[in-house]
Amino acid sequence: MKKLVTSIALGSLLVSNALAVDAKTANVNKNAVIKAEKKAQNTQLVKEAIRAIQYTQDALIYLNNNKIDKAKEALKNAIGELAIVLNSPNPPYLLPVDMNIQAYEFQGKLEDVAKIVEKAKLLVVANKLPEAREVLNTLRDEIVIKTVNLPLATYPAALNLAVKYLNEGKIKEAKDVLTMALSTLVEVDTIIPIPLIKAQALVTEASKIVNKDKKQALKYLEAAKYQLKLAETLGYTSKSDTTYKMLKDAIDKLEKEIKKNHNTKGLFEELIQKLKEFKEKAIQHINK
């Protein structure tokens, strides 16, 4: 059930960027996104929840074929699977049962954003909403993790109610409850801004090489500022106390210290931590 879906050919498109960057910078950007995607793929699906859904679907099939005893057995198995999760320490409210990942990368230049927004506005005024949506979708620069989840707070209760109805001979009511239970699966979209992933990776890489390749480190920092500006222009916000301006000022300060050959270890550590916090708090979780 677990899938990886990319809307673009990451292997090639991520190497090229609207910003004219050297091969090393492009490679850092590419690897940062690939690493983020791989991390997303590590989301653990709950096998007990997956089996509980399969047993629920089996029960409905049995009921449609008037095989009541088999339906009861399937529901018993489903309840047993979820009991394992319920009896575990601190079970989560939502149990992931399926997921896929989609990646979108903005292919324009920073100055193109305003032009694209203006174009979308004109289409809206002309009531050409499908075209406007299509235009606005080109402004996405993000990884979207779509996760389907079983709600642990309500699903087991629905299964138990279905069993009760079956014991009372209320077949239709049992079918209705099971159908409703399957419709309560919750889809959550987790949206991770790609420019923030790149900015964090670029600053981290700069910190590793600053003592042996100052020139390249400065290129990474300049590219990180571009990514932060792109994220801000595309409308990605963060709940962090840190702001885009504060991050830019911190990078500016770092660049000055590097050019003066001063020790920048502490400044790098502080900036990397702020970028990490900023990125984590910019990630959106949208229930559908």
Coordinates of N, CA and C in Angstrom, one line a residue, residues 48-64 70-79 81-82 150 155-156 158-160 162 166 174-185:
E48 N -1.1 -4.0 11.9 CA -2.4 -4.5 12.6 C -3.6 -3.7 12.0
A49 N -3.4 -2.4 11.8 CA -4.5 -1.6 11.3 C -4.8 -1.9 9.9
I50 N -3.8 -2.2 9.1 CA -4.0 -2.6 7.7 C -4.8 -3.9 7.7
R51 N -4.4 -4.9 8.5 CA -5.1 -6.2 8.6 C -6.6 -6.0 9.1
A52 N -6.8 -5.1 10.0 CA -8.1 -4.8 10.5 C -9.0 -4.3 9.4
I53 N -8.5 -3.4 8.6 CA -9.3 -2.9 7.4 C -9.6 -4.0 6.5
Q54 N -8.6 -4.9 6.2 CA -8.8 -6.0 5.3 C -9.9 -6.9 5.8
Y55 N -9.8 -7.2 7.1 CA -10.9 -8.1 7.7 C -12.2 -7.4 7.7
T56 N -12.3 -6.1 7.8 CA -13.6 -5.4 7.7 C -14.2 -5.5 6.4
Q57 N -13.3 -5.3 5.4 CA -13.8 -5.5 4.0 C -14.2 -6.9 3.7
D58 N -13.5 -7.9 4.3 CA -13.9 -9.3 4.1 C -15.3 -9.5 4.7
A59 N -15.5 -8.9 5.9 CA -16.8 -9.1 6.6 C -17.9 -8.5 5.7
L60 N -17.7 -7.4 5.1 CA -18.8 -6.8 4.2 C -19.1 -7.8 3.1
I61 N -18.0 -8.3 2.5 CA -18.2 -9.3 1.4 C -19.0 -10.5 1.8
Y62 N -18.6 -11.0 3.0 CA -19.4 -12.2 3.6 C -20.8 -11.8 3.8
L63 N -21.1 -10.6 4.3 CA -22.5 -10.2 4.6 C -23.3 -10.1 3.3
N64 N -22.6 -9.6 2.3 CA -23.3 -9.5 1.0 C -23.7 -10.8 0.4
K70 N -19.1 -16.3 8.9 CA -17.7 -15.9 8.4 C -17.5 -14.4 8.6
A71 N -18.6 -13.7 8.5 CA -18.5 -12.2 8.8 C -18.1 -12.0 10.2
K72 N -18.8 -12.7 11.1 CA -18.5 -12.5 12.5 C -17.0 -12.9 12.8
E73 N -16.6 -14.0 12.2 CA -15.2 -14.4 12.4 C -14.2 -13.3 11.9
A74 N -14.5 -12.7 10.7 CA -13.6 -11.7 10.2 C -13.6 -10.5 11.1
L75 N -14.8 -10.1 11.7 CA -14.8 -9.0 12.6 C -14.1 -9.3 13.9
K76 N -14.2 -10.5 14.3 CA -13.4 -10.9 15.5 C -11.9 -10.7 15.3
N77 N -11.5 -11.1 14.1 CA -10.1 -11.0 13.8 C -9.7 -9.5 13.7
A78 N -10.6 -8.7 13.2 CA -10.3 -7.2 13.0 C -10.2 -6.6 14.4
I79 N -11.1 -6.9 15.3 CA -11.1 -6.4 16.7 C -9.8 -6.9 17.4
E81 N -6.9 -7.6 16.0 CA -5.7 -6.8 15.5 C -5.6 -5.5 16.2
L82 N -6.7 -4.8 16.3 CA -6.7 -3.4 16.9 C -6.5 -3.5 18.4
L150 N -6.2 5.1 10.1 CA -7.3 4.6 10.8 C -7.5 5.3 12.1
Y155 N -12.9 3.6 15.4 CA -13.0 2.4 14.5 C -13.3 1.1 15.3
P156 N -12.6 0.8 16.4 CA -12.9 -0.4 17.1 C -14.3 -0.4 17.7
A158 N -16.9 0.9 16.3 CA -17.8 0.6 15.1 C -17.8 -0.9 14.9
L159 N -16.6 -1.5 15.0 CA -16.6 -3.0 14.7 C -17.4 -3.7 15.8
N160 N -17.3 -3.3 17.0 CA -18.0 -3.9 18.1 C -19.5 -3.7 17.9
A162 N -21.0 -3.4 15.1 CA -21.4 -4.3 14.0 C -21.7 -5.7 14.5
L166 N -25.1 -7.9 14.4 CA -25.1 -9.3 13.8 C -25.7 -10.3 14.8
A174 N -25.6 -3.8 10.4 CA -24.2 -4.1 10.5 C -23.5 -3.7 9.3
K175 N -24.1 -3.9 8.1 CA -23.4 -3.4 6.9 C -23.2 -1.9 6.9
D176 N -24.3 -1.2 7.3 CA -24.2 0.3 7.3 C -23.1 0.8 8.2
V177 N -22.9 0.1 9.4 CA -21.9 0.5 10.4 C -20.5 0.3 9.8
L178 N -20.3 -0.9 9.2 CA -19.0 -1.2 8.6 C -18.7 -0.3 7.4
T179 N -19.7 0.0 6.6 CA -19.4 0.9 5.5 C -19.0 2.3 6.0
M180 N -19.7 2.7 7.1 CA -19.4 4.0 7.7 C -18.0 4.0 8.3
A181 N -17.7 2.9 8.9 CA -16.3 2.8 9.6 C -15.2 2.9 8.5
L182 N -15.4 2.3 7.4 CA -14.4 2.4 6.3 C -14.3 3.8 5.7
S183 N -15.4 4.5 5.8 CA -15.4 5.9 5.3 C -14.8 6.9 6.2
T184 N -14.5 6.5 7.5 CA -13.9 7.4 8.4 C -12.4 7.4 8.4
L185 N -11.8 6.7 7.5 CA -10.3 6.8 7.4 C -9.9 8.2 7.1

